[in-house]
Coordinates of C-alpha atoms in Angstrom, one line a residue:
Chain A
X247 CA 16.9 -69.3 -29.2
X248 CA 20.2 -68.2 -29.6
X249 CA 20.8 -64.4 -29.5
X250 CA 17.1 -63.0 -28.2
X251 CA 15.6 -60.4 -30.4
X252 CA 13.6 -57.9 -28.8
X253 CA 12.0 -54.5 -30.3
X254 CA 13.3 -51.3 -29.1
X255 CA 10.5 -49.6 -26.6
X256 CA 8.5 -47.2 -28.8
X257 CA 9.1 -49.1 -32.1
X258 CA 6.2 -51.4 -32.2
X259 CA 2.8 -51.6 -31.1
X260 CA 2.1 -55.4 -30.3
X261 CA -1.5 -54.4 -30.7
X262 CA -1.7 -53.1 -34.0
X263 CA 1.1 -55.8 -35.3
X264 CA 0.7 -58.8 -33.3
X265 CA 2.3 -60.9 -36.3
X266 CA 5.4 -59.0 -35.8
X267 CA 5.4 -59.0 -32.0
X268 CA 5.3 -62.8 -32.4
X269 CA 8.3 -62.9 -34.3
X270 CA 10.4 -61.5 -31.7
X271 CA 11.5 -63.5 -28.7
X272 CA 10.5 -60.6 -26.4
X273 CA 8.3 -57.8 -26.9
X274 CA 9.0 -54.1 -25.2
X275 CA 6.1 -51.8 -24.5
X276 CA 6.1 -48.2 -25.3
X277 CA 7.1 -46.6 -22.1
X278 CA 4.4 -46.1 -19.7
X279 CA 4.2 -43.1 -17.3
X280 CA 1.8 -42.6 -14.3
X281 CA -0.5 -40.2 -15.8
X282 CA -1.8 -40.1 -19.3
X283 CA 0.3 -38.1 -21.9
X284 CA -0.9 -36.5 -25.1
X285 CA 2.7 -36.5 -26.2
X286 CA 4.5 -33.8 -28.4
X287 CA 2.6 -31.9 -31.3
X288 CA 3.1 -32.8 -34.9
X289 CA 5.4 -33.0 -37.2
X290 CA 7.0 -35.7 -34.8
X291 CA 9.2 -37.5 -37.2
X292 CA 11.5 -36.7 -40.1
X293 CA 14.2 -38.8 -42.0
X294 CA 17.5 -37.6 -42.1
X295 CA 21.0 -38.9 -43.7
X296 CA 21.6 -42.5 -42.0
X297 CA 18.6 -42.4 -39.9
X298 CA 15.6 -40.3 -38.2
X299 CA 14.4 -38.1 -35.8
X300 CA 11.5 -38.6 -33.7
X301 CA 9.8 -36.4 -31.2
X302 CA 6.9 -38.5 -29.7
X303 CA 7.1 -37.2 -26.3
X304 CA 5.8 -40.5 -24.6
X305 CA 2.3 -40.4 -25.6
X306 CA 0.4 -42.8 -23.9
X307 CA -2.5 -43.7 -21.8
X308 CA -1.0 -43.9 -18.2
X309 CA -0.2 -46.9 -16.1
X310 CA -4.1 -47.2 -14.7
X311 CA -5.6 -47.5 -18.4
X312 CA -2.4 -49.8 -19.5
X313 CA -2.9 -52.2 -16.6
X314 CA -6.5 -52.4 -16.9
X315 CA -7.2 -52.1 -20.4
X316 CA -3.8 -52.5 -22.4
X317 CA -2.1 -55.3 -20.5
X318 CA -5.0 -58.0 -20.9
X319 CA -4.8 -57.6 -24.5
X320 CA -1.2 -57.8 -24.7
X321 CA -0.9 -60.8 -22.5
X322 CA -3.6 -62.4 -24.7
X323 CA -0.7 -62.3 -27.5
X324 CA 1.1 -64.8 -25.7
X325 CA 4.5 -63.0 -26.0
X326 CA 7.3 -62.7 -23.3
X327 CA 6.3 -58.9 -22.2
X328 CA 8.6 -56.3 -20.9
X329 CA 6.8 -53.0 -19.7
X330 CA 9.1 -49.8 -20.6
X331 CA 8.0 -47.2 -17.7
X332 CA 9.3 -43.7 -17.4
X333 CA 8.4 -40.5 -15.7
X334 CA 9.6 -37.2 -14.2
X335 CA 10.8 -38.1 -10.9
X336 CA 11.9 -41.1 -8.8
X337 CA 8.4 -41.1 -7.3
X338 CA 6.9 -41.5 -10.9
X339 CA 9.0 -44.6 -11.4
X340 CA 8.3 -46.1 -8.1
X341 CA 4.6 -45.8 -8.8
X342 CA 4.6 -47.5 -12.2
X343 CA 6.9 -50.4 -10.8
X344 CA 4.6 -50.8 -7.9
X345 CA 1.7 -51.1 -9.9
X346 CA 3.5 -53.9 -12.1
X347 CA 5.2 -55.5 -9.2
X348 CA 3.9 -59.1 -8.7
X349 CA 1.8 -59.1 -12.2
X350 CA 2.7 -62.1 -13.8
X351 CA 1.9 -61.1 -17.1
X352 CA 5.1 -58.9 -17.2
X353 CA 8.3 -60.7 -17.0
X354 CA 10.6 -57.7 -16.7
X355 CA 10.4 -53.9 -16.6
X356 CA 12.9 -51.5 -18.4
X357 CA 13.4 -48.3 -17.1
X358 CA 13.5 -45.4 -19.7
X359 CA 15.9 -43.1 -17.9
X360 CA 17.0 -41.6 -20.7
X361 CA 13.8 -40.1 -23.3
X362 CA 15.7 -37.6 -25.5
X363 CA 12.3 -35.6 -25.8
X364 CA 10.9 -35.0 -22.6
X365 CA 12.1 -33.2 -19.5
X366 CA 14.7 -35.0 -17.2
X367 CA 14.0 -36.2 -13.7
X368 CA 16.1 -34.2 -11.0
X369 CA 17.5 -37.5 -10.0
X370 CA 20.4 -39.3 -11.2
X371 CA 19.8 -42.4 -13.0
X372 CA 21.1 -44.5 -10.1
X373 CA 18.4 -42.9 -7.9
X374 CA 15.8 -43.6 -10.2
X375 CA 16.8 -47.4 -10.3
X376 CA 17.1 -47.5 -6.6
X377 CA 13.5 -45.9 -6.1
X378 CA 12.2 -48.7 -8.8
X379 CA 14.1 -51.3 -7.0
X380 CA 12.3 -50.2 -3.8
X381 CA 9.0 -50.8 -5.5
X382 CA 9.5 -54.0 -7.0
X383 CA 11.1 -57.5 -7.1
X384 CA 10.6 -57.6 -10.7
X385 CA 13.8 -57.9 -13.3
X386 CA 14.9 -54.4 -13.9
X387 CA 16.5 -53.2 -17.1
X388 CA 18.1 -49.6 -17.0
X389 CA 17.9 -47.9 -20.5
X390 CA 20.7 -45.4 -20.7
X391 CA 21.5 -42.6 -22.9
X392 CA 24.6 -42.6 -24.9
X393 CA 25.2 -38.9 -24.7
X394 CA 27.5 -39.2 -21.5
X395 CA 31.0 -39.1 -21.5
X396 CA 31.5 -42.2 -19.0
X397 CA 28.5 -44.4 -19.6
X398 CA 30.5 -47.3 -18.1
X399 CA 30.4 -45.2 -14.8
X400 CA 26.5 -44.8 -14.8
X401 CA 26.1 -48.2 -15.8
X402 CA 28.2 -49.2 -12.5
X403 CA 25.9 -47.0 -10.3
X404 CA 22.9 -48.4 -12.0
X405 CA 23.9 -52.1 -11.1
X406 CA 24.9 -50.9 -7.8
X407 CA 21.2 -49.5 -7.1
X408 CA 20.0 -52.5 -8.1
X409 CA 19.5 -52.9 -11.9
X410 CA 19.6 -56.5 -13.2
X411 CA 20.3 -55.4 -16.7
X412 CA 21.1 -52.8 -19.2
X413 CA 19.6 -51.6 -22.2
X414 CA 22.1 -49.7 -24.5
X415 CA 21.4 -47.4 -26.1
X416 CA 18.3 -44.8 -26.1
X417 CA 18.5 -41.9 -29.0
X418 CA 21.0 -39.1 -29.2
X419 CA 19.6 -35.7 -29.7
X420 CA 19.3 -34.4 -33.2
X421 CA 18.3 -31.4 -35.4
X422 CA 17.0 -31.4 -38.8
X423 CA 16.3 -28.2 -41.0
X424 CA 13.9 -27.7 -43.7
X425 CA 16.3 -27.5 -46.8
X426 CA 14.6 -24.3 -48.3
X427 CA 13.7 -22.4 -45.1
X428 CA 16.1 -23.5 -42.9
X429 CA 13.5 -23.9 -40.1
X430 CA 13.4 -27.0 -37.7
X431 CA 11.7 -29.9 -39.4
X432 CA 10.1 -31.1 -36.2
X433 CA 7.6 -29.2 -34.3
X434 CA 9.5 -29.2 -31.3
X435 CA 12.6 -28.6 -33.2
X436 CA 15.0 -31.5 -31.5
X437 CA 14.2 -34.9 -31.5
X438 CA 15.9 -38.2 -30.9
X439 CA 18.2 -39.6 -33.7
X440 CA 18.1 -43.1 -34.5
X441 CA 19.0 -45.7 -37.0
X442 CA 22.2 -46.9 -38.9
X443 CA 24.2 -43.7 -37.7
X444 CA 23.8 -44.5 -34.2
X445 CA 25.4 -47.9 -34.8
X446 CA 28.9 -47.2 -33.8
X447 CA 27.8 -45.4 -30.9
X448 CA 25.8 -47.9 -29.4
X449 CA 28.7 -50.6 -30.2
X450 CA 31.0 -48.4 -27.9
X451 CA 28.7 -48.0 -25.1
X452 CA 27.9 -51.8 -25.2
X453 CA 31.7 -52.5 -25.2
X454 CA 32.2 -50.0 -22.4
X455 CA 29.8 -51.1 -20.2
X456 CA 30.4 -55.1 -20.7
X457 CA 33.8 -54.2 -19.4
X458 CA 32.5 -52.6 -16.3
X459 CA 29.8 -54.7 -15.1
X460 CA 28.4 -58.3 -15.2
X461 CA 25.0 -58.1 -16.1
X462 CA 23.0 -58.9 -19.2
X463 CA 23.2 -56.0 -21.8
X464 CA 20.3 -55.9 -24.5
X465 CA 22.3 -53.9 -27.2
X466 CA 20.2 -51.6 -29.8
X467 CA 21.1 -48.7 -31.8
X468 CA 21.0 -49.0 -36.0
X469 CA 20.8 -52.8 -36.4
X470 CA 19.4 -53.7 -39.8
X471 CA 21.3 -56.8 -40.3
X472 CA 22.4 -60.0 -38.7
X473 CA 25.9 -58.6 -39.0
X474 CA 24.9 -55.6 -37.2
X475 CA 23.2 -57.4 -34.4
X476 CA 26.3 -60.0 -34.5
X477 CA 28.7 -57.1 -33.7
X478 CA 26.9 -56.0 -30.8
X479 CA 27.0 -59.6 -29.4
X480 CA 30.8 -59.5 -29.6
X481 CA 31.0 -56.2 -28.2
X482 CA 29.1 -57.5 -25.0
X483 CA 25.4 -57.7 -25.5
X484 CA 23.5 -61.0 -24.9
X485 CA 20.4 -59.9 -26.6
X486 CA 19.7 -57.3 -29.6
X487 CA 16.7 -55.0 -30.1
X488 CA 15.5 -53.8 -33.3
X489 CA 14.2 -50.2 -33.5
X490 CA 13.8 -48.3 -36.9
X491 CA 14.5 -50.9 -39.0
X492 CA 11.1 -52.2 -38.0
X493 CA 9.4 -49.4 -39.5
X494 CA 10.8 -50.1 -42.9
X495 CA 10.6 -53.9 -42.7
X496 CA 8.2 -55.7 -40.4
X497 CA 9.8 -59.0 -41.4
X498 CA 13.1 -57.9 -40.0
X499 CA 13.1 -60.1 -37.0
X500 CA 13.0 -63.0 -39.0
X501 CA 15.7 -62.1 -41.6
X502 CA 17.9 -60.5 -39.1
X503 CA 17.6 -64.2 -36.7
X504 CA 18.7 -65.9 -39.9
X505 CA 21.1 -63.6 -40.9
X506 CA 22.6 -63.7 -37.4
X507 CA 23.0 -67.6 -37.3
X508 CA 24.6 -67.7 -40.9
X509 CA 27.1 -64.6 -40.1
X510 CA 27.9 -66.5 -36.5
X511 CA 28.6 -69.8 -38.2
X512 CA 30.4 -68.4 -41.0
X513 CA 33.1 -67.2 -38.5
X514 CA 33.2 -70.4 -36.4
X515 CA 30.6 -69.5 -33.9
X516 CA 28.1 -72.2 -34.8
X517 CA 26.8 -72.5 -31.2
X518 CA 25.3 -69.2 -31.4
X519 CA 22.0 -71.1 -32.2
X520 CA 22.2 -73.8 -29.3
X521 CA 20.0 -72.7 -26.7
X522 CA 22.5 -73.8 -24.3
X523 CA 25.1 -71.6 -25.1
X524 CA 23.4 -68.6 -26.4
X525 CA 26.6 -66.3 -25.2
X526 CA 29.1 -68.4 -26.9
X527 CA 30.1 -65.3 -29.2
X528 CA 30.0 -62.9 -26.5
X529 CA 33.3 -61.7 -26.9
X530 CA 33.1 -58.4 -25.3
X531 CA 36.2 -59.4 -23.1
X532 CA 37.7 -61.4 -25.4
X533 CA 38.2 -58.3 -27.7
X534 CA 40.8 -56.9 -24.9
X535 CA 42.7 -60.1 -25.1
X536 CA 46.5 -59.6 -26.3
X537 CA 45.7 -60.9 -29.8
X538 CA 43.2 -58.6 -30.4
X539 CA 44.4 -55.6 -28.6
X540 CA 46.2 -53.5 -31.4
X541 CA 43.9 -50.6 -31.3
Chain B
X34 CA -0.2 -57.1 -42.9
X35 CA 1.2 -58.3 -46.2
X36 CA 4.8 -57.2 -47.3
X37 CA 6.4 -58.7 -50.3
X38 CA 9.6 -57.4 -52.4
X39 CA 8.1 -56.7 -55.9
X40 CA 9.4 -56.1 -59.3
X41 CA 8.6 -52.7 -60.9
X42 CA 7.1 -53.3 -64.1
X43 CA 7.1 -50.1 -65.8
X44 CA 7.8 -46.2 -64.9
X45 CA 5.6 -43.7 -67.1
X46 CA 5.3 -40.2 -67.1
X47 CA 1.9 -38.6 -66.4
X48 CA 2.5 -34.6 -66.6
X49 CA 5.2 -33.9 -64.0
X50 CA 4.2 -37.0 -62.1
X51 CA 5.3 -40.6 -62.5
X52 CA 3.1 -43.7 -62.9
X53 CA 4.9 -46.5 -61.1
X54 CA 3.3 -49.9 -62.1
X55 CA 4.6 -52.6 -59.7
X56 CA 4.0 -56.6 -60.0
X57 CA 1.2 -57.4 -57.8
X58 CA 2.8 -60.4 -56.1
X59 CA 0.8 -61.9 -53.1
X60 CA -0.3 -58.1 -52.4
X61 CA -3.8 -57.4 -52.4
X62 CA -5.2 -53.9 -53.5
X63 CA -7.4 -53.4 -50.8
X64 CA -10.1 -50.7 -50.5
X65 CA -9.5 -47.1 -52.6
X66 CA -7.9 -44.8 -50.2
X67 CA -6.0 -47.4 -48.4
X68 CA -2.4 -47.0 -48.4
X69 CA 1.1 -48.9 -49.4
X70 CA 4.6 -48.2 -47.8
X71 CA 6.9 -48.2 -50.8
X72 CA 10.7 -48.7 -50.1
X73 CA 12.7 -45.6 -51.1
X74 CA 16.1 -46.8 -52.3
X75 CA 19.1 -45.6 -50.3
X76 CA 16.7 -44.1 -47.8
X77 CA 16.1 -45.3 -44.0
X78 CA 12.3 -45.2 -44.2
X79 CA 9.6 -46.2 -46.9
X80 CA 7.0 -43.7 -48.0
X81 CA 3.3 -43.8 -47.9
X82 CA 1.4 -43.8 -51.3
X83 CA -2.4 -44.5 -51.7
X84 CA -3.0 -47.1 -54.8
X85 CA -3.9 -45.3 -57.8
X86 CA -4.8 -48.4 -60.2
X87 CA -5.1 -52.2 -59.8
X88 CA -5.1 -53.8 -63.0
X89 CA -5.0 -57.7 -62.6
X90 CA -1.4 -58.6 -61.5
X91 CA -0.2 -54.9 -61.1
X92 CA -0.4 -52.3 -58.5
X93 CA -0.2 -48.6 -59.8
X94 CA 1.1 -45.7 -57.7
X95 CA 1.2 -42.3 -59.1
X96 CA 4.4 -40.4 -57.5
X97 CA 5.3 -36.7 -57.2
X98 CA 9.1 -36.5 -56.5
X99 CA 9.2 -33.5 -53.9
X100 CA 12.0 -35.0 -51.6
X101 CA 14.9 -37.3 -51.3
X102 CA 12.6 -40.5 -50.7
X103 CA 10.1 -39.6 -53.6
X104 CA 12.7 -38.8 -55.6
X105 CA 14.4 -42.3 -55.2
X106 CA 11.1 -43.8 -55.9
X107 CA 10.3 -41.7 -59.2
X108 CA 13.8 -42.9 -60.3
X109 CA 13.0 -46.6 -60.1
X110 CA 13.4 -48.4 -63.3
X111 CA 11.3 -51.6 -65.1
X112 CA 13.2 -54.8 -63.3
X113 CA 14.2 -53.2 -60.2
X114 CA 12.7 -54.5 -57.0
X115 CA 11.6 -52.9 -53.9
X116 CA 9.8 -53.8 -50.7
X117 CA 6.0 -52.9 -50.5
X118 CA 3.8 -53.3 -47.4
X119 CA 0.2 -53.2 -47.6
X120 CA -2.9 -52.3 -47.9
X121 CA -2.7 -50.2 -44.7
X122 CA -5.3 -47.9 -42.7
X123 CA -8.9 -47.3 -43.4
X124 CA -10.0 -46.5 -47.2
X125 CA -12.9 -44.7 -48.3
X126 CA -16.5 -45.8 -47.5
X127 CA -17.9 -46.8 -50.9
X128 CA -21.7 -47.1 -49.6
X129 CA -22.4 -43.5 -51.1
X130 CA -25.3 -42.6 -53.3
X131 CA -24.2 -39.5 -55.1
X132 CA -20.1 -39.8 -55.1
X133 CA -18.5 -36.7 -56.0
X134 CA -14.5 -37.0 -56.0
X135 CA -12.6 -33.8 -55.2
X136 CA -9.1 -33.7 -55.6
X137 CA -6.1 -31.2 -55.7
X138 CA -2.8 -31.8 -57.2
X139 CA -1.4 -35.3 -56.3
X140 CA -4.4 -35.8 -54.4
X141 CA -5.6 -37.1 -57.5
X142 CA -3.5 -40.3 -56.9
X143 CA -6.5 -42.3 -55.4
X144 CA -9.2 -41.6 -57.7
X145 CA -8.6 -43.8 -60.7
X146 CA -9.0 -46.8 -58.6
X147 CA -11.9 -45.3 -56.5
X148 CA -13.5 -44.2 -59.7
X149 CA -13.4 -47.6 -61.1
X150 CA -14.9 -49.0 -58.1
X151 CA -17.8 -46.5 -57.7
X152 CA -18.2 -46.9 -61.7
X153 CA -17.2 -43.7 -62.8
X154 CA -18.7 -40.9 -60.6
X155 CA -18.1 -37.0 -61.5
X156 CA -15.0 -35.5 -60.4
X157 CA -13.9 -32.4 -59.6
X158 CA -9.9 -31.9 -59.6
X159 CA -8.1 -29.0 -59.3
X160 CA -4.2 -28.3 -60.5
X161 CA -1.6 -25.9 -60.4
X162 CA -0.9 -25.9 -64.2
X163 CA -1.9 -27.8 -67.4
X164 CA 1.1 -29.6 -67.4
X165 CA -0.1 -31.2 -63.8
X166 CA -3.6 -31.5 -65.0
X167 CA -2.5 -34.2 -67.4
X168 CA -3.2 -36.4 -64.5
X169 CA -6.9 -35.9 -64.8
X170 CA -6.6 -37.9 -68.1
X171 CA -6.5 -41.2 -65.3
X172 CA -10.0 -40.1 -64.2
X173 CA -13.2 -40.4 -66.0
X174 CA -15.9 -37.9 -65.9
X175 CA -13.4 -35.5 -64.4
X176 CA -14.0 -31.5 -64.5
X177 CA -10.7 -29.4 -64.1
X178 CA -10.2 -26.2 -62.6
X179 CA -6.7 -24.4 -62.6
X180 CA -4.9 -22.1 -60.4
X181 CA -6.1 -19.5 -58.9
X182 CA -9.7 -21.1 -59.3
X183 CA -10.0 -23.5 -56.8
X184 CA -11.9 -26.8 -56.4
X185 CA -14.0 -25.1 -53.5
X186 CA -15.2 -22.3 -55.8
X187 CA -16.4 -24.7 -58.3
X188 CA -18.1 -27.2 -55.7
X189 CA -21.8 -27.4 -56.6
X190 CA -24.4 -25.9 -53.9
X191 CA -25.6 -29.7 -53.3
X192 CA -22.3 -31.5 -53.9
X193 CA -23.6 -35.1 -52.5
X194 CA -21.4 -37.2 -51.1
X195 CA -17.9 -35.9 -51.5
X196 CA -14.7 -37.9 -51.3
X197 CA -12.0 -35.9 -51.3
X198 CA -8.0 -35.9 -51.4
X199 CA -5.6 -33.1 -51.7
X200 CA -3.6 -30.5 -50.0
X201 CA -4.1 -29.8 -46.2
X202 CA -5.6 -26.4 -46.8
X203 CA -8.5 -27.9 -49.5
X204 CA -9.5 -30.3 -46.9
X205 CA -9.4 -28.0 -44.1
X206 CA -11.7 -26.0 -46.5
X207 CA -14.1 -28.7 -47.5
X208 CA -14.2 -29.9 -43.7
X209 CA -16.2 -26.6 -43.1
X210 CA -18.4 -26.7 -46.2
X211 CA -19.4 -30.4 -46.5
X212 CA -20.1 -32.2 -43.1
X213 CA -19.7 -35.6 -43.4
X214 CA -17.5 -35.5 -46.3
X215 CA -14.7 -38.3 -46.5
X216 CA -11.2 -36.9 -46.5
X217 CA -8.0 -38.5 -47.1
X218 CA -5.2 -37.1 -45.2
X219 CA -1.9 -37.4 -45.2
X220 CA 1.1 -37.1 -42.5
X221 CA 4.7 -37.6 -42.3
X222 CA 5.0 -41.5 -41.4
X223 CA 7.6 -43.7 -40.3
X224 CA 6.0 -46.9 -40.6
X225 CA 2.5 -46.8 -41.6
X226 CA 1.3 -49.9 -39.2
X227 CA 0.9 -48.1 -36.0
X228 CA 4.4 -48.6 -34.5
X229 CA 5.7 -45.1 -34.7
X230 CA 3.1 -42.8 -33.5
X231 CA 5.0 -40.2 -35.8
X232 CA 1.7 -39.7 -38.0
X233 CA -0.8 -38.2 -35.5
X234 CA -3.6 -35.7 -36.1
X235 CA -5.6 -34.0 -33.2
X236 CA -8.9 -35.3 -32.5
X237 CA -11.1 -34.3 -29.4
X238 CA -7.9 -32.9 -27.6
X239 CA -6.0 -36.3 -28.4
X240 CA -3.6 -37.3 -30.8
X241 CA -4.7 -40.3 -33.0
X242 CA -2.4 -42.3 -35.4
X243 CA -3.4 -41.4 -38.8
X244 CA -2.3 -44.8 -40.3
X245 CA -4.4 -46.7 -37.7
X246 CA -7.6 -44.3 -37.5
X247 CA -7.3 -42.8 -41.3
X248 CA -5.9 -41.9 -43.6
X249 CA -9.6 -41.4 -44.6
X250 CA -11.4 -39.5 -41.8
X251 CA -14.9 -37.8 -41.8
X252 CA -15.2 -34.4 -41.9
X253 CA -16.5 -33.1 -38.4
X254 CA -15.8 -36.1 -36.3
X255 CA -13.2 -34.1 -34.5
X256 CA -10.2 -34.6 -36.3
X257 CA -8.2 -31.8 -38.0

């Protein structure tokens, strides 16, 4: 398998694009909340320089309809499935995790602790992780926001609270104005900024967290090529998620997987394609050796 | 879902619009009213276009350059390659007895192909200027009205089975005038295949994805 490729939550509906889902190693659902959510009013998306803004607002059927109606159809696809859960309080996270606990169709839960388009829970990320941890024995990935001064501190707290892994990073908040009217292009003005512009931000976050904690990291943010994916791995990610690139290129997983293998081999990391040593180029800590520590 | 890198065969002017002719490759033309996502060179997201023409071995798209993405597509030259994904969404229901095509502006885009498939039904097309109205030459049996006359002013009392595409105010007006009309709507769209939830329209108090539930919707079915 080499470096597992996932989709970033909210960037793929496996039920409308099963062939894209099957081209990934792990499929992550759109974030599920305890109750159904209508989401934000349109206009919801706007392309900007080097990326796009989205303001979807966690539209979804709620955890009960998800488990009863969506999950059987997702399981029928035969893909390794992670469920992203979100909410507006520790209780919300706990409720969703409890509902998924023990469900063999779900191999891990990603905690969306950082949606840029809805109100934040009053608790800290670590408190939300702790509430989720108490509700399930499933593998928990904490998805953190890049919009914080010391993401390594948040990562350390999330791991201490029971996170088994990290998903880095969610979108940054952005605003785009209409060229002529100078009014916001999105109905709710501000949205989540993703795409290539997010790439160096994601790389810095992965790098900082890999040095601070010893759990698997799914790196994501603006990956459009195998080279981009390889850089996240070099900074400390053990898996890579694709987001905005899937909108432009449904064949991106296969292409990026091939490019990643070639880019790694070209640098002498041929073993990246060896399933027994998927982390061979995980050099996040190596980046700090004397030889490379010139910056 | 089919996606291919295809070659630009030609880029021709039609009034103020561009008719972009692409090599068909292995892509199918689909049903009129379905759409394709076209890569916009240098931009992050592709752009949705309904198919205008489906000559043998080609796919033709009518393009109006209104922003950075459509400008990049309108500038494509013969020999260049772009990624094209489609056909996507639901097209027009062609089992109609007395079809009337009603279009406004760049909404004429799906009609050449639609007209061919329906054996040249009457069409009523509205444009801002005579220059824009040059696109009407692509549609047989077309009656043209120009601003300030609206297509809804020229609509017959008994319009039959209306199949429409055009600006939102025109479609909203038809929605009230012609229950059951088929309306090809548009919305800003990132992916075109149900992934992003960006292109929603309201239906019965909920938001549904236009790329999955449309882009052709029925007047009076609760979608606005």
